Tab-separated table of C-alpha atoms and ligand atoms in Angstrom:
chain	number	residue	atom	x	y	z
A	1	UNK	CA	-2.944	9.111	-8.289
A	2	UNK	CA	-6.358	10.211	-9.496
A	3	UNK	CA	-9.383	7.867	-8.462
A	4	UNK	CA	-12.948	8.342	-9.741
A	5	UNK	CA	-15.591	6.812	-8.082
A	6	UNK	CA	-18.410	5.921	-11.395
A	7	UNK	CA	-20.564	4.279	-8.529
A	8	UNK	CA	-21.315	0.974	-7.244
A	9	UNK	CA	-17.581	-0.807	-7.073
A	10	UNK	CA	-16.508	1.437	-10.381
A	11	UNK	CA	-13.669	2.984	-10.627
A	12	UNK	CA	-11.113	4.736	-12.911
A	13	UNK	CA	-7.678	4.775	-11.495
A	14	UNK	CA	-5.253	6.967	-13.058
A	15	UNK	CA	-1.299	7.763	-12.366
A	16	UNK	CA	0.794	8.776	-15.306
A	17	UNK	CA	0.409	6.463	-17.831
A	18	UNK	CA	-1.582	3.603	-16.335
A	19	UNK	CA	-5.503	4.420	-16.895
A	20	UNK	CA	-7.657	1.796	-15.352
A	21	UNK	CA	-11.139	0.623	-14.302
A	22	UNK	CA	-11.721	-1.584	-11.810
A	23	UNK	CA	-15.303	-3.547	-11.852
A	24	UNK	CA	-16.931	-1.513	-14.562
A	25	UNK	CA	-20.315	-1.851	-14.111
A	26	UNK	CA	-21.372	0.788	-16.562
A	27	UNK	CA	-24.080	0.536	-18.644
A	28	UNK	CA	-26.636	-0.776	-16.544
A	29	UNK	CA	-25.451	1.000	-13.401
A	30	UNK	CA	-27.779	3.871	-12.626
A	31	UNK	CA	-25.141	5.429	-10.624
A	32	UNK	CA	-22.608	6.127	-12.922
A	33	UNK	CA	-22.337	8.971	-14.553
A	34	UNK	CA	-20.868	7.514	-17.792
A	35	UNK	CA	-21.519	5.981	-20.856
A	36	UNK	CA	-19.327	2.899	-22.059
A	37	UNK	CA	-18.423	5.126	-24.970
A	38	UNK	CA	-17.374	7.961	-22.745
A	39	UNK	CA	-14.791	5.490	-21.762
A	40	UNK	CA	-11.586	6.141	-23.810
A	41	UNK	CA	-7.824	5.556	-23.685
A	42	UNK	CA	-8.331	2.798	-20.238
A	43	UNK	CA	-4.683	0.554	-20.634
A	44	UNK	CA	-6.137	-2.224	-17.735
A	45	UNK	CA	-9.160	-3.659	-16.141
A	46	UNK	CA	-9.581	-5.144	-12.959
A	47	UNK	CA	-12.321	-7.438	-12.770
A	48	UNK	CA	-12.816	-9.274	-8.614
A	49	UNK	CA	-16.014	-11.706	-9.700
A	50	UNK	CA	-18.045	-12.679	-12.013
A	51	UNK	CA	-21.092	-11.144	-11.019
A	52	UNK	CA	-22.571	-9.034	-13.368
A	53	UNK	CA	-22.388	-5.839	-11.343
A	54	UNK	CA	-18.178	-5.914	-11.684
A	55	UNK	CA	-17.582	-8.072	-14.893
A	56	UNK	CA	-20.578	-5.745	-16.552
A	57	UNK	CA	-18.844	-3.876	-19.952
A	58	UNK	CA	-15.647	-5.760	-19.813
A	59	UNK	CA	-15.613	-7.155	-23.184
A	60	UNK	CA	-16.735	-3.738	-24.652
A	61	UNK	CA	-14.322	-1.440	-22.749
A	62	UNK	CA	-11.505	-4.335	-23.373
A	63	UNK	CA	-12.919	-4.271	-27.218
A	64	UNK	CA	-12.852	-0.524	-27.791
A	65	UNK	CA	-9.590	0.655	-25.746
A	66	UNK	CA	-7.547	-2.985	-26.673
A	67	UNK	CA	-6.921	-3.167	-22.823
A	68	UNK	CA	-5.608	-5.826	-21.342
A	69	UNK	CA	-7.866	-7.159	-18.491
A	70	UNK	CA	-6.630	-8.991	-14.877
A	71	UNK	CA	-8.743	-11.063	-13.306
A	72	UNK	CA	-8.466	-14.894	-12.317
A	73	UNK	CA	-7.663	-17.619	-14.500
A	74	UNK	CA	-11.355	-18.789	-15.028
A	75	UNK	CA	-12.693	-14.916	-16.067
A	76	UNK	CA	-9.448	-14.946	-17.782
A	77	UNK	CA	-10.001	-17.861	-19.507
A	78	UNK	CA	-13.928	-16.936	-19.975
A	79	UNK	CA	-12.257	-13.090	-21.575
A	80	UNK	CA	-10.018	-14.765	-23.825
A	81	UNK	CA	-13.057	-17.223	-25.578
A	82	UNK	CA	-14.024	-13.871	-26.619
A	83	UNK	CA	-11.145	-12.453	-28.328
A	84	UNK	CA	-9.979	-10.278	-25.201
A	85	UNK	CA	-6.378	-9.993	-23.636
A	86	UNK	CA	-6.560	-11.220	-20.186
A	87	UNK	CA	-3.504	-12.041	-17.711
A	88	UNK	CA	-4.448	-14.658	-15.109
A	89	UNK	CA	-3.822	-14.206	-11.720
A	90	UNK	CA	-4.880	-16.413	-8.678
A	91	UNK	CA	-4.122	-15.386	-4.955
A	92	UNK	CA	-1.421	-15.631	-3.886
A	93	UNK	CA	2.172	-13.637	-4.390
A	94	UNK	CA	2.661	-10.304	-5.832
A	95	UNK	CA	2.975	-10.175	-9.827
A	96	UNK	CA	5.009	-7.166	-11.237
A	97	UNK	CA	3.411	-5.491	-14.437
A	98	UNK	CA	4.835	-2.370	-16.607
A	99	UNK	CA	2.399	0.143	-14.531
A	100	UNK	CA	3.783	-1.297	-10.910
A	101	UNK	CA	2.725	-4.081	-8.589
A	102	UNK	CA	-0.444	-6.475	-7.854
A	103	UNK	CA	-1.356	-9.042	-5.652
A	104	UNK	CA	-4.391	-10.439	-5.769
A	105	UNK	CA	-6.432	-11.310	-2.669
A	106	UNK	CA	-9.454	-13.419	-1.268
A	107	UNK	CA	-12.592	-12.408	-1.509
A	108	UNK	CA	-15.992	-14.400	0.592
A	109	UNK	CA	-18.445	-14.326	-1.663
A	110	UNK	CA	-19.529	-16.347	-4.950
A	111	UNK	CA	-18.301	-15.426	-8.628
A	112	UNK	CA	-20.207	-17.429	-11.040
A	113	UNK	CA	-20.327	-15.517	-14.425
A	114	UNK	CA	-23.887	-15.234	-15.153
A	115	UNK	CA	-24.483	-15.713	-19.418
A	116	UNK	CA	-28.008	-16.399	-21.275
A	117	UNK	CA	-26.991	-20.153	-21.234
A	118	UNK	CA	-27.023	-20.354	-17.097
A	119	UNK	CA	-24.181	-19.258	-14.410
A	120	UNK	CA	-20.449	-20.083	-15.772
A	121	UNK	CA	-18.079	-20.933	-13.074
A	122	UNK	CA	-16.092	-18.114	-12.134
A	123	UNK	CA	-13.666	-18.999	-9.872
A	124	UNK	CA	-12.374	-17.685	-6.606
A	125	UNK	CA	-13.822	-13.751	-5.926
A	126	UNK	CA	-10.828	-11.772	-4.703
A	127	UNK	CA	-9.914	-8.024	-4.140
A	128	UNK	CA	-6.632	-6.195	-5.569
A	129	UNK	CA	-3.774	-4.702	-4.016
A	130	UNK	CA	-2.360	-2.261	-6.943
A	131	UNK	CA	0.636	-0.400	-6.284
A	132	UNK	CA	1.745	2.240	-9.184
A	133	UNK	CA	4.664	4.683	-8.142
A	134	UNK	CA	4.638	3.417	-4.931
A	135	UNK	CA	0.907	4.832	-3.988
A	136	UNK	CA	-0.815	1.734	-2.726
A	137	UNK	CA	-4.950	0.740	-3.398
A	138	UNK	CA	-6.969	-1.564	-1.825
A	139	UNK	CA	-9.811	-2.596	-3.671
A	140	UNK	CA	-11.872	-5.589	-1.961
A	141	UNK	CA	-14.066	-6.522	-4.069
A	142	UNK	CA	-17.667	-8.043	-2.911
A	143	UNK	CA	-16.808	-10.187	0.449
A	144	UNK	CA	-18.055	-10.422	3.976
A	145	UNK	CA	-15.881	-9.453	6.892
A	146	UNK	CA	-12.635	-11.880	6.352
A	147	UNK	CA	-9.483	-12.590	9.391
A	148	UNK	CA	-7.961	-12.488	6.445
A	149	UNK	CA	-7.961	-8.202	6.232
A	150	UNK	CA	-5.776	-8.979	9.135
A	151	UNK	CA	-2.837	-9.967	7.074
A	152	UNK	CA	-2.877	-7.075	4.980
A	153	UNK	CA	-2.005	-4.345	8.136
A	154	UNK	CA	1.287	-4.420	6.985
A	155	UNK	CA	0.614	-3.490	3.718
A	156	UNK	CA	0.433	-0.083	4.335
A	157	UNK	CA	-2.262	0.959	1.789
A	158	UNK	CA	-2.914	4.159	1.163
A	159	UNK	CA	-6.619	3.999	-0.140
A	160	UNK	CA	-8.958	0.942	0.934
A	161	UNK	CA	-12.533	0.763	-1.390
A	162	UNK	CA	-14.521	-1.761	0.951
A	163	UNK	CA	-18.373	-2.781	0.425
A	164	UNK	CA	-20.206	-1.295	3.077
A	165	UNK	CA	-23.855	-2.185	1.539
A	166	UNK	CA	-25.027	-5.615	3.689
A	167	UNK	CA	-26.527	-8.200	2.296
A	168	UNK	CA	-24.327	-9.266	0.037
A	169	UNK	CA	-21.129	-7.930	1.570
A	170	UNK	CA	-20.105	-6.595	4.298
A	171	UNK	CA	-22.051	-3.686	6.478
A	172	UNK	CA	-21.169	-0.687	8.181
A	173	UNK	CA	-20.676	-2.539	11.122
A	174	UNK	CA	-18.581	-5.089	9.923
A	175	UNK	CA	-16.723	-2.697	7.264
A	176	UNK	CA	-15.274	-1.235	10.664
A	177	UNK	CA	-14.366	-3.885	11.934
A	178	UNK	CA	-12.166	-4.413	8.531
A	179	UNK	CA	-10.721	-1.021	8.871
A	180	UNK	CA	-9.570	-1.690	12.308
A	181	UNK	CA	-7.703	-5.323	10.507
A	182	UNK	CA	-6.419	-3.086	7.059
A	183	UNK	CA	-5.330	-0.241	8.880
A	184	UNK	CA	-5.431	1.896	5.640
A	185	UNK	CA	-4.623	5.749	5.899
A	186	UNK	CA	-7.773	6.555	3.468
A	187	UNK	CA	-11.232	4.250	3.046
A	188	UNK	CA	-13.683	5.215	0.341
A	189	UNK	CA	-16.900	3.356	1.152
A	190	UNK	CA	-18.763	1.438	-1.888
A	191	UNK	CA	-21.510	-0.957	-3.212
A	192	UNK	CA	-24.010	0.777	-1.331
A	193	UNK	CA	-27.243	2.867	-2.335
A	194	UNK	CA	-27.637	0.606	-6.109
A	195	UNK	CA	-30.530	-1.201	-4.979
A	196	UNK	CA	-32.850	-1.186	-2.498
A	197	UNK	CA	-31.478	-4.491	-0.697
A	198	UNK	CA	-27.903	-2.547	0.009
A	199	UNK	CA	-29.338	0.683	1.115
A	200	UNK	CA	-26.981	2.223	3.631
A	201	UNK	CA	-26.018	5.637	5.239
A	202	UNK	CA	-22.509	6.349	4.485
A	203	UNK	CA	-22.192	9.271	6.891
A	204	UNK	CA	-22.668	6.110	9.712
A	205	UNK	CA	-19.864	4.403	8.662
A	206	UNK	CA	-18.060	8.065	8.309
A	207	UNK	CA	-19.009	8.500	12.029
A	208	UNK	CA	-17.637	4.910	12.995
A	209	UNK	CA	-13.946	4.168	11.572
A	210	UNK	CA	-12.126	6.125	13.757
A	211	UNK	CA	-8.478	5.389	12.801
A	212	UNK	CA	-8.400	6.177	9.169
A	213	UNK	CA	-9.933	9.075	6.990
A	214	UNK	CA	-13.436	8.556	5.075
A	215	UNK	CA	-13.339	9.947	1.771
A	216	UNK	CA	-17.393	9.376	0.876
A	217	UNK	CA	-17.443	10.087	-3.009
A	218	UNK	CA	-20.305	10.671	-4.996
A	219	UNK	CA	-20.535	9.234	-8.596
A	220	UNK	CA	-18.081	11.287	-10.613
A	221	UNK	CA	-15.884	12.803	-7.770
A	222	UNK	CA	-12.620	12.216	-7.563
A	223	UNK	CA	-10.136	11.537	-4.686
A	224	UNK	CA	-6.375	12.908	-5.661
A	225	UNK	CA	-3.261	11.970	-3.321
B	1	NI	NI1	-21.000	-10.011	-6.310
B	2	MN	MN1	-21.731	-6.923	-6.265
């Protein structure tokens, strides 16, 4: 499994077949690397909130690579008002796709979908367990420090991406503390360094987990396992 970091909460995840993005925040993201029509040949996208930094160029990227985007119902719903294939998930069990397995978990944070008429409702935030040839992700989306990371130390994830920015997520201090609940083999630190408000030295947080590997990746890098 290849994953790209495109900066922010972006990334491309790729293994065989199954080429996805999750939260691609593209165009307006000075951190990534890409342009939305660099962006070719993506079969899924994840979206965890509404927010505009991980909903972003959904409907383009959706538009141009006729990929089918999972998110929760009300995205979903919001996706498919605009001519885009969505399949709605909520938290809760594990749904099996073509590509492999997802579950969909909670997020603490807000996910109202913000358009030129006001903030949409947006439903429950959530992260993503993805499992693809038995290779396990963990992406968890914009929330603060949940008990809930407890329940998924049995998971046995392979790769966690956790928010390690503050102020609207968790921060290095607390994404520790969610390392220590995951117990994933691999963390890649995100949402960090964007703006100024979730400015953040990832070589700290390298320094604290102590019972999983760091993989810091800059925009563009990948991580191969
Ligand atoms: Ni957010
Ligand atoms: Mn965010």
């Amino acid at each position: 499994m290849k994953i790209k970091f495109l900066g922010h909460a972006c990334f491309y995840v790729e293994e065989g077949d199954f080429k996805a993005l999750i939260d691609p925040f593209i165009s307006d993201n000075a951190q990534c690397p890409l342009k939305t029509s660099d962006i070719k040949d993506i079969t899924h996208i994840f979206v965890t909130h509404g927010h505009g930094d991980h909903l972003g160029d959904t409907i383009s990227i959706a538009k141009n690579n006729n990929a089918t985007v999972i998110t929760n119902f009300e995205i979903s719903n919001y996706l498919s008002q605009h001519g885009i294939a969505a399949h709605p998930m909520h938290i809760g069990g594990r749904t099996k796709f073509e590509f492999g397995i997802v579950k969909m978990t909670p997020a603490l944070h807000g996910s109202g979908i913000e358009t030129q008429s006001g903030m949409l409702y947006g439903g429950n935030p959530c992260g993503f367990l993805i499992e693809v040839n038995g290779k396990k992700i963990y992406h968890a989306g914009d929330t603060g420090l949940t008990m809930d990371m407890k329940l998924l130390e049995n998971e046995n994830i392979d790769v966690a991406m956790l928010p390690i920015g503050g102020n609207f997520t968790m921060d290095i201090e607390d994404a520790v503390r969610a390392v220590e609940f995951l117990q994933p083999k691999k963390v890649i630190p995100m949402h960090y360094n964007t703006f100024p408000v979730i400015e953040t030295d990832p070589e700290i947080f390298k320094k604290k987990v102590s019972h999983a590997e760091v993989i810091l990746l800059k925009p563009n890098e990948i991580y191969e396992f």
